[in-house]
XYZ file of C-alpha atoms in Angstrom:
545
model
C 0.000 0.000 0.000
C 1.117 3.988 -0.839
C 2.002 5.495 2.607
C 0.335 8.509 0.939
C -2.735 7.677 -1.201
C -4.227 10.334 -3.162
C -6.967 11.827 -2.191
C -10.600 9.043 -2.521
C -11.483 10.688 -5.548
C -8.508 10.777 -7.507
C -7.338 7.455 -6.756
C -7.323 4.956 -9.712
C -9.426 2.569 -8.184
C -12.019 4.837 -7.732
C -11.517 6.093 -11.252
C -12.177 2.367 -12.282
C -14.946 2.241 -10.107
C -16.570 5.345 -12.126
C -16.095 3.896 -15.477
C -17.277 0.205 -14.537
C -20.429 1.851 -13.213
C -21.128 3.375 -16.297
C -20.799 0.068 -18.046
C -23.148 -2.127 -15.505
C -25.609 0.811 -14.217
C -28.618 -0.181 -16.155
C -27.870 -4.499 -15.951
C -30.870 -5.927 -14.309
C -30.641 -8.416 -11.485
C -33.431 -10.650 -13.920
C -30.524 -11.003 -16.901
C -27.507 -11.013 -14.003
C -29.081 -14.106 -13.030
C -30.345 -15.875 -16.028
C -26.767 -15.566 -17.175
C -25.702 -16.981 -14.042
C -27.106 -20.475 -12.981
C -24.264 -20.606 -9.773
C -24.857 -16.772 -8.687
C -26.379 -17.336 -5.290
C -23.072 -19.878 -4.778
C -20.794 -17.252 -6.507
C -21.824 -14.107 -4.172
C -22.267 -15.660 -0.617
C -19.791 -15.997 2.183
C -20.419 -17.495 5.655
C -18.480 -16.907 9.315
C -19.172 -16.411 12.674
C -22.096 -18.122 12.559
C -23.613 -16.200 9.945
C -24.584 -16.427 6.108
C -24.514 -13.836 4.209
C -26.144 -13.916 0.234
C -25.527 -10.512 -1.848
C -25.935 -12.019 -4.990
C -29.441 -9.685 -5.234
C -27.236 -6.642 -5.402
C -26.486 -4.626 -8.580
C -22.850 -6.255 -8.907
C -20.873 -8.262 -10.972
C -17.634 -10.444 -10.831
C -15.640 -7.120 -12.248
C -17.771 -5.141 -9.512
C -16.402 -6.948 -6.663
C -12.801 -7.096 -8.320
C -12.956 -3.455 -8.196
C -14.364 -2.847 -4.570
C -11.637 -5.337 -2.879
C -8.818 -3.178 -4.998
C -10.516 -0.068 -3.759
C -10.276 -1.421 -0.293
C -6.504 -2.395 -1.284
C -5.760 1.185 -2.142
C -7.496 2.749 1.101
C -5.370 0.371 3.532
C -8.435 -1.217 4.934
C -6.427 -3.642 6.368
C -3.303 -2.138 7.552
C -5.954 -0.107 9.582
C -7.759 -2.654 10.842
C -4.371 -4.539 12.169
C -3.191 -0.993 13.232
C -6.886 -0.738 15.280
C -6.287 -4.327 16.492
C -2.675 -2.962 17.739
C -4.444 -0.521 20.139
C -2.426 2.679 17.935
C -3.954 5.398 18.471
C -6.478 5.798 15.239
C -8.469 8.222 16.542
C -6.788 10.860 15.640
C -8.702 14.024 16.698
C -8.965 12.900 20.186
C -5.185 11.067 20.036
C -7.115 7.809 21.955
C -7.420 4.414 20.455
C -10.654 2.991 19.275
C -10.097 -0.990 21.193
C -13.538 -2.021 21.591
C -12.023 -5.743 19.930
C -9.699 -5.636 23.384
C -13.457 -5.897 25.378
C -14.137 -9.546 23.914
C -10.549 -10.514 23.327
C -9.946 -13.568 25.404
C -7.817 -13.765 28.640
C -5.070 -14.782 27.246
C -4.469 -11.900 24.399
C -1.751 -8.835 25.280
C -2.987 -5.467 23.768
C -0.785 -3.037 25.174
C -1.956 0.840 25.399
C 0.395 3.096 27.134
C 2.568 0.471 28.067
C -0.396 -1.502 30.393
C -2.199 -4.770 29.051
C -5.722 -3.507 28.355
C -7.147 -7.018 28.391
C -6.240 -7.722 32.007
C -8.018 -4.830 33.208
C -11.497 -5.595 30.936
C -11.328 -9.296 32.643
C -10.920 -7.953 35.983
C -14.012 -5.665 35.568
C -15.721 -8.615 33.766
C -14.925 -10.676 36.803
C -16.492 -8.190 38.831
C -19.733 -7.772 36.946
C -20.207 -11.538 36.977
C -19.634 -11.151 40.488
C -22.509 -8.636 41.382
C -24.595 -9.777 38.807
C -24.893 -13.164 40.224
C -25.256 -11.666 43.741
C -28.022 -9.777 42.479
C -29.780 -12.642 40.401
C -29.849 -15.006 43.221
C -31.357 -12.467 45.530
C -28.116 -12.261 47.962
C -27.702 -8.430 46.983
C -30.983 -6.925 48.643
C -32.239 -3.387 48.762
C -32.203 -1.270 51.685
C -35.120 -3.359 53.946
C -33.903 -6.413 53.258
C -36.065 -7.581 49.725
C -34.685 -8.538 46.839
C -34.242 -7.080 43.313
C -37.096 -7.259 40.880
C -36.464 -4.451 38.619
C -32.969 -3.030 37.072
C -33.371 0.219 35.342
C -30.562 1.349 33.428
C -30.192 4.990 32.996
C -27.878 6.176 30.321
C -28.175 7.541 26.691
C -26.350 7.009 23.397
C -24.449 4.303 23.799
C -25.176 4.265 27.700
C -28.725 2.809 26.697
C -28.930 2.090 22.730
C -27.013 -0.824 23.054
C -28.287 -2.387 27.029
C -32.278 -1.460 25.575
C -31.544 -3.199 22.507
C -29.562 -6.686 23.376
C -32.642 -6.781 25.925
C -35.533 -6.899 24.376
C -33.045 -9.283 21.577
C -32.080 -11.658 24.446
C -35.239 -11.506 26.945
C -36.461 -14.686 26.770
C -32.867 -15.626 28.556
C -33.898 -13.161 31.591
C -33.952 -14.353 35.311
C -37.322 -15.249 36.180
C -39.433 -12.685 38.200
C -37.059 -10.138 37.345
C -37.987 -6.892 35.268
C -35.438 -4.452 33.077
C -36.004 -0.580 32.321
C -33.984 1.689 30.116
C -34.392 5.430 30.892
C -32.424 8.528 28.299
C -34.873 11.029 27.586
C -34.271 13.955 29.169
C -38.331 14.709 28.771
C -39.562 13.821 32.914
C -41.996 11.152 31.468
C -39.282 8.877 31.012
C -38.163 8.644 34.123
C -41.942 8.865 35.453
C -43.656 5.755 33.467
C -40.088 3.942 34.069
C -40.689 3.800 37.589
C -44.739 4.461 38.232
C -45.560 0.781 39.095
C -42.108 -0.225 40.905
C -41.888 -0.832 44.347
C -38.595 1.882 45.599
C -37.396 -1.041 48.083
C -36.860 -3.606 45.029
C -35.777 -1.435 42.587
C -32.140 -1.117 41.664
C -31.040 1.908 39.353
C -27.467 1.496 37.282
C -26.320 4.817 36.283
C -24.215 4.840 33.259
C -22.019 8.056 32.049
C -17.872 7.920 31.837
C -17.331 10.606 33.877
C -20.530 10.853 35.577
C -21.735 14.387 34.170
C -23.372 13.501 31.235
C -26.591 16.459 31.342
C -29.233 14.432 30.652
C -28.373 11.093 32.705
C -27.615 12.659 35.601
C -30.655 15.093 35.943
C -32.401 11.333 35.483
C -30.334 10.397 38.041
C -31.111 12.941 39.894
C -34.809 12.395 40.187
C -34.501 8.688 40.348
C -32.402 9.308 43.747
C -35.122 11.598 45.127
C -37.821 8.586 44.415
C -36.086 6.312 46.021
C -34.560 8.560 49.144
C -37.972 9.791 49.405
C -39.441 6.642 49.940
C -36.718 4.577 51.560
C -34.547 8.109 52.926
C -30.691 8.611 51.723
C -28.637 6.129 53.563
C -30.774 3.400 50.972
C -29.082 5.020 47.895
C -25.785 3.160 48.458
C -27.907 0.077 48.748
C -30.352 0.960 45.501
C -27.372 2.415 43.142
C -24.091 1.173 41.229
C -21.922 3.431 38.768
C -20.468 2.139 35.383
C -18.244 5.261 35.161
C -14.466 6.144 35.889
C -15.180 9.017 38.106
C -14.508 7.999 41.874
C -14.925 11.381 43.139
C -18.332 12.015 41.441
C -19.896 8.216 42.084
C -18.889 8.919 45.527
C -20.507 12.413 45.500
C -23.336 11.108 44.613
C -24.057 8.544 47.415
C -22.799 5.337 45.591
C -20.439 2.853 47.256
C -16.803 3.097 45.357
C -16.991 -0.514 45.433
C -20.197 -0.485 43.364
C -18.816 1.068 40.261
C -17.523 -0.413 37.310
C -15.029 1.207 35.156
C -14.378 1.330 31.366
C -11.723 3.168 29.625
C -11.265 6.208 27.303
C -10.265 3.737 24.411
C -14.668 3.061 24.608
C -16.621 4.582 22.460
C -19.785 4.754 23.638
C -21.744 3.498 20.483
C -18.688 0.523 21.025
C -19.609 -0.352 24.521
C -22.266 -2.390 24.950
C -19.777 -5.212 25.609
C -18.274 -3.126 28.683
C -19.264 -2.447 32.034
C -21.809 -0.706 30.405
C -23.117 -3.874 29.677
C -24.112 -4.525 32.847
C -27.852 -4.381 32.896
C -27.160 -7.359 30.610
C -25.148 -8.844 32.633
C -27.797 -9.316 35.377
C -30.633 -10.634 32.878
C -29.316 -13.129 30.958
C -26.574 -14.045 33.561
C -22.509 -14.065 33.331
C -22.368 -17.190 31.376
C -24.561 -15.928 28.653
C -22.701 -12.953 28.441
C -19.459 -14.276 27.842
C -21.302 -16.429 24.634
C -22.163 -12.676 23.576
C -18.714 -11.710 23.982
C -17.774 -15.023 22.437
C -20.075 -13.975 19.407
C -18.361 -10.820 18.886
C -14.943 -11.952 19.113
C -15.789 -15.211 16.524
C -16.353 -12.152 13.591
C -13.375 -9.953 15.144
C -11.641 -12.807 14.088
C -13.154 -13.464 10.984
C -12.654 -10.000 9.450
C -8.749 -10.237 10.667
C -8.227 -13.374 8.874
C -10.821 -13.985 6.223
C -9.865 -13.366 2.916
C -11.245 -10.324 1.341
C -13.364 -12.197 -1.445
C -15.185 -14.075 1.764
C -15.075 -11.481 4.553
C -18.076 -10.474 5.617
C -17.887 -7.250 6.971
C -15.672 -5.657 4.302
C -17.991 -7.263 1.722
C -21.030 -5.475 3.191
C -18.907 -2.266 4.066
C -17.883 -2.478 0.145
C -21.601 -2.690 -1.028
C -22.773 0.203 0.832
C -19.940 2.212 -0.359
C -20.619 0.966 -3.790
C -24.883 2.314 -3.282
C -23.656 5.418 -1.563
C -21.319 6.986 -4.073
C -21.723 5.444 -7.104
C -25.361 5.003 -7.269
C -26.005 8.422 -5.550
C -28.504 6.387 -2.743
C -29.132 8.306 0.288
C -30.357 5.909 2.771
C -29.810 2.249 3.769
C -32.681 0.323 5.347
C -32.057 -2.844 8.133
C -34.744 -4.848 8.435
C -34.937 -7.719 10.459
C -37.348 -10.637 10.765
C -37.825 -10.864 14.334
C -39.132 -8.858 16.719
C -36.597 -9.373 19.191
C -34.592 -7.091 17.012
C -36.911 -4.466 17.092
C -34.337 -1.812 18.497
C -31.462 -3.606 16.252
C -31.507 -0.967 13.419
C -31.829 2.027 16.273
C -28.877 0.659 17.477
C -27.305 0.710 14.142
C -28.148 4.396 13.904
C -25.736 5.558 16.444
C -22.978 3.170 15.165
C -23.082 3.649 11.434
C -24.174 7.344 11.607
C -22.128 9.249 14.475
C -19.425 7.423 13.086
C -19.646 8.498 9.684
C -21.312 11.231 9.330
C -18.511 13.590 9.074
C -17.809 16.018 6.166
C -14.001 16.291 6.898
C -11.439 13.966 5.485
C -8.178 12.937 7.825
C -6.651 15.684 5.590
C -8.574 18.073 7.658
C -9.927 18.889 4.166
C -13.309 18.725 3.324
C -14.423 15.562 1.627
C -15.407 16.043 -1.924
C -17.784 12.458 -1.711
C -20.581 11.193 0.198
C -20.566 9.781 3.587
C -22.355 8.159 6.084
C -26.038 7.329 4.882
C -28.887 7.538 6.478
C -29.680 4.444 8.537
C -33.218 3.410 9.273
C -35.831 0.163 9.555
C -37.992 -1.436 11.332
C -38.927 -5.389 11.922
C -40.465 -7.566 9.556
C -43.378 -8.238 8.854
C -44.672 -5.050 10.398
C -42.628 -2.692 8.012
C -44.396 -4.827 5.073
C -47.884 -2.678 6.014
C -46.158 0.933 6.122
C -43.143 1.544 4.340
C -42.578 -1.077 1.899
C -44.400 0.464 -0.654
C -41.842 3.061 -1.697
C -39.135 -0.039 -1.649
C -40.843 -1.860 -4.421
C -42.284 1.035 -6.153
C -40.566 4.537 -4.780
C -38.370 6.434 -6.838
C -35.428 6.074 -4.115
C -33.339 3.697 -4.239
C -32.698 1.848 -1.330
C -30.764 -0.702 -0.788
C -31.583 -3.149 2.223
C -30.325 -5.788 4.474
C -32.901 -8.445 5.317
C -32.250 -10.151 8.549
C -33.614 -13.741 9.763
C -33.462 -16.761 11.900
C -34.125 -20.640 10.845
C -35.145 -21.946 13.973
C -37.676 -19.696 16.210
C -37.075 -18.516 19.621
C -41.218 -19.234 20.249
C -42.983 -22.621 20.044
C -45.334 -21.007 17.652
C -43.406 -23.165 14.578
C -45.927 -22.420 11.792
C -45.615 -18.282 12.934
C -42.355 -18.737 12.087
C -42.475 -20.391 8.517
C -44.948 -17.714 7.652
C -42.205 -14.636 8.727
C -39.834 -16.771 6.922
C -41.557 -17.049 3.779
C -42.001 -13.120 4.020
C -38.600 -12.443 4.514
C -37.492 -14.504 1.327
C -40.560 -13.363 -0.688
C -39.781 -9.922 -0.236
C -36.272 -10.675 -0.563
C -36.865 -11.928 -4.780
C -40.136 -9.427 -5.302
C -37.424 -6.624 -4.688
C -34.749 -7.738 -6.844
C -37.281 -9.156 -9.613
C -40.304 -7.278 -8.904
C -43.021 -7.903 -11.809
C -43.132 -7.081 -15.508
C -46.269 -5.875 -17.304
C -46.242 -9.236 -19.370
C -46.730 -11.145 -16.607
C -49.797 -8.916 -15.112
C -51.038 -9.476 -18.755
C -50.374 -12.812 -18.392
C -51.948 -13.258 -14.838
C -55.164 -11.436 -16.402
C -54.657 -8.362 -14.912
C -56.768 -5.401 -15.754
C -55.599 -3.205 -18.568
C -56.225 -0.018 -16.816
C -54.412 -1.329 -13.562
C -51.191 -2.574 -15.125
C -49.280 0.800 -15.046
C -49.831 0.674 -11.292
C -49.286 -3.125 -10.467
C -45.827 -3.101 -12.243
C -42.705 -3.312 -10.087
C -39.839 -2.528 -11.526
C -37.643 -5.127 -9.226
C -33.450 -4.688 -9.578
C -33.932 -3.018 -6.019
C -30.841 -4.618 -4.139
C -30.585 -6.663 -1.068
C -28.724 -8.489 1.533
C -29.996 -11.609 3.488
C -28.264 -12.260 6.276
C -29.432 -15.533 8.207
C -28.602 -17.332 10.944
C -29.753 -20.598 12.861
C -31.064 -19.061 15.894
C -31.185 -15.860 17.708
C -28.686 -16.463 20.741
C -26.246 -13.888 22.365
C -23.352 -15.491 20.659
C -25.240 -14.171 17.330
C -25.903 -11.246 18.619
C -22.688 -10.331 19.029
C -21.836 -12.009 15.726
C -23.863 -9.765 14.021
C -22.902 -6.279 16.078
C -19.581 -7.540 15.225
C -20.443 -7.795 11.696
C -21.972 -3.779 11.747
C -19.180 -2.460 13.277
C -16.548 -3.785 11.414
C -18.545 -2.827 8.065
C -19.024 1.016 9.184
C -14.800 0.369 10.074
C -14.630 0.154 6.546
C -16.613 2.353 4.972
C -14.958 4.862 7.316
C -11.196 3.770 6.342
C -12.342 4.057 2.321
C -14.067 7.753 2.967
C -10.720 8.444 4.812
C -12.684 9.693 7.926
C -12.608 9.734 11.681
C -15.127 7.037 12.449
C -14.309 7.538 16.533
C -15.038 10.797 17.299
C -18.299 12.442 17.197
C -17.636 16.169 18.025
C -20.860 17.317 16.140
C -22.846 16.079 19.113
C -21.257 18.601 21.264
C -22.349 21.927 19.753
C -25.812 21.407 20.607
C -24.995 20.519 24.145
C -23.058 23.532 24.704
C -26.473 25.592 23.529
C -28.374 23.703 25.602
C -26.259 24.387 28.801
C -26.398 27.752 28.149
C -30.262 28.382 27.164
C -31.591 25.918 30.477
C -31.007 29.051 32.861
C -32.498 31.070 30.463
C -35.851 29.178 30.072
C -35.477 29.754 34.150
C -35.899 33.022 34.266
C -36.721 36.059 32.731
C -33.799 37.928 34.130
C -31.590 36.452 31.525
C -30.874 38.598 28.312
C -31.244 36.824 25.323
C -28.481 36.954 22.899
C -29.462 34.513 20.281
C -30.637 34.840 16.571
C -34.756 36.135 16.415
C -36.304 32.544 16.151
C -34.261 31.259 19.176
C -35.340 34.144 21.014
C -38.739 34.150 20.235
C -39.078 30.216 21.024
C -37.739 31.268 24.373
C -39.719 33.633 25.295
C -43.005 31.905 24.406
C -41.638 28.935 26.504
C -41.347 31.414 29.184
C -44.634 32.809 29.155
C -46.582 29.157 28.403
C -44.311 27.336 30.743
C -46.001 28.723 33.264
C -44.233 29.784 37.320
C -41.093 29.282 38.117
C -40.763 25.498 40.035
């Protein structure tokens, strides 16, 4: 690889790229596979547990040539290994992005500043198994003695996204009797449904923020210590409270017992840590040994896009397709849609990872990029998405390409509900890349005057991705498989995919608007339609509490 590649755009593999795209633009998946009786075998790749078919995507053997040499010419690789390394690749904040050290196994040696970072996550994953036990078997109790029923997680970002979402995947594992809660809104209601029903004396809050300032989880915080102290008064808060968070001072501040907080390091990004101590709502529901299959999951495809070979990696396959929609097709959006309701907060989750890491608009350069980024990231579960929003999918003028999710064996005993999502999942899977041709609503009998409007165009592209079962080891397969894909895309757009200073403006507004909205005293210094909204807030808000 050139130590100093040209800039994306000037690069002759993207220059190929242009000109092969010219060439294959208007192919149709219908001829791609007539002409190809072995596709499906040609364009599939399995690991980690999971199968992955892109033979319905607008590609051909020359396409995928291309993307792997594009991939060559970016140094993919050489920064994955470097990321692997623990070097420091993100660069604006001079930290590494290690999230891989979190699942490594106990005997691995990543070194950052000279310490082994995977002796410290095993201690701290010791002590999580630890408390989490404790707390399952009813031997940690609550201030008077009773025993934990319900664990509410307070966090947001990756504090929550990823906790909320790997429980409602993995519920069916939970202890029995036991109830989980995920509060991040900021809005009051949150908090206020999250704990309406609950019982203060067997409720145990877990308070997630690095350094234990985060705004909007501690003013949840907050109020969830005043419930609690008001019912059960402030010596039960040590009792009723842990800390995932590295600040000592401010856990102890707060009223929680040093010994109840669990650390995680600046090397974490927070859309990376669901694996971590922040993890630990988890943890506690499905127990420690199901965790470590999770962990186990994630560090099968670690492993797998190390060593596979390009041609059958997974994630840089599906990181090369998306890069291949988003710049060379001109598609905007990218939709995840997964057959199972347990993975109803799966693409949410995605959000966070695929677009605060790549939604930037300045190259490593510190140039601006002259190319697309990050796309927009949405879906929703199957079949329920089939009733709303599938309509512009078939026949919308967007295109969008879409990963279709799903599971051979069910997690219910309701066998013949699951052959029927199934058979959805691949039926929508062939109407979208062969859709349905006026001669064969002619042929079909279809009304004249309807035909226009029955037609489907089809050559709308697609991923399946399936698995046997939905277990934490494929959970974590399939995070994995996300986060090692956006990795990519991120190391071909030559961007910081670790940093996410964007979110911060708007938290330095709000800081300084809250005592504002307080009181009228306060001048107002913004532009008219700031100032305006603030003083109509003011005056509808009604007094001062």
């Amino acid at each position: 690889m050139n130590k100093n590649p040209p800039r994306l755009t000037r690069g002759a593999a993207w220059r190929a790229l242009q000109a092969h795209h010219r060439q294959v633009r208007d192919l149709h998946l219908r001829q791609l596979f007539a002409e190809d009786a072995q596709r499906a075998e040609r364009f599939s790749a399995e690991g980690a547990g999971l199968y992955l078919d892109y033979s319905k995507n607008r590609i051909t053997a020359e396409t995928m040539r291309l993307l792997l040499a594009l991939a060559e010419e970016r140094g993919v690789a050489v920064r994955r290994d470097a990321m692997y390394r623990g070097e420091k690749i993100n660069v604006t904040e001079k930290r590494a992005a290690l999230h891989v050290a979190l699942r490594a196994p106990r005997d691995a040696h990543i070194l950052v500043g000279g310490r082994d970072v995977v002796t410290q996550v095993h201690e701290v994953l010791e002590r999580m198994a630890a408390f989490s036990e404790r707390v399952r078997s009813g031997a940690w109790t609550g201030q008077t003695g009773r025993r934990i029923r319900t664990v509410i997680n307070i966090g947001i970002g990756g504090s929550y996204l990823g906790p909320e979402m790997a429980w409602h995947a993995l519920r069916e594992l939970a202890a029995p009797g036991m109830d989980f809660r995920f509060v991040a809104n900021v809005d009051g209601a949150d908090l206020a449904r999250a704990t309406a029903d609950l019982e203060p004396a067997e409720t145990l809050f877990i308070v997630s923020s690095k350094t234990f300032t985060t705004l909007e989880t501690m003013t949840n915080a907050r109020s969830a210590r005043a419930w609690l102290a008001g019912a059960l008064g402030e010596p039960a808060v040590a009792r009723h409270f842990v800390a995932v968070s590295t600040n000592a001072a401010e856990v102890r501040a707060f009223g929680i017992d040093p010994q109840s907080a669990f650390g995680f390091w600046d090397w974490v990004g927070g859309r990376y840590s669901m694996d971590s101590a922040i993890g630990l709502s988890t943890m506690i529901a499905i127990g420690p040994q199901a965790f470590r299959e999770l962990l186990a999951g994630f560090r099968a495809m670690d492993e797998h896009f190390r060593d596979a070979p390009p041609e059958r990696n997974l994630p840089l396959v599906l990181g090369l397709l998306g890069v291949w929609y988003n710049n060379f097709f001109g598609a905007q959006t990218q939709a995840v849609l997964p057959y199972a309701k347990a993975l109803a907060r799966f693409p949410a989750y995605l959000q966070q990872l695929a677009m605060e890491s790549n939604g930037k608009h300045v190259a490593l350069d510190r140039r601006r990029v002259a190319w697309q980024t990050a796309a927009i990231l949405w879906g929703e579960p199957g079949t329920d998405g089939q009733h709303s929003f599938y309509q512009l999918l078939h026949q919308g003028t967007r295109l969008v390409p879409c990963d279709l999710i799903g599971f051979c064996r069910p997690t219910s005993a309701l066998a013949e509900h699951h052959d029927l999502l199934m058979a959805n999942l691949f039926a929508q899977a062939e109407a979208l890349a062969f859709g349905k041709s006026a001669a064969e609503l002619a042929a079909e009998g279809s009304p004249r005057f309807q035909t226009p409007f029955r037609v489907t165009e089809g050559n709308r592209p697609s991923n399946l991705i399936l698995a046997e079962r939905l277990t934490p080891a494929t959970l974590g397969a399939l995070v994995a498989l996300y986060e090692h894909a956006v990795f990519t895309q991120g190391a071909i757009w030559d961007v910081d995919s670790f940093d996410q200073w964007g979110v911060e403006l708007g938290k330095e507004l709000a800081s300084r608007i809250v005592p504002e909205l307080q009181s009228a005293e306060h001048a107002l210094a913004h532009d008219s339609s700031t100032n305006a909204a603030i003083r109509r807030y003011r005056r509808l808000r009604g007094p001062a509490r």
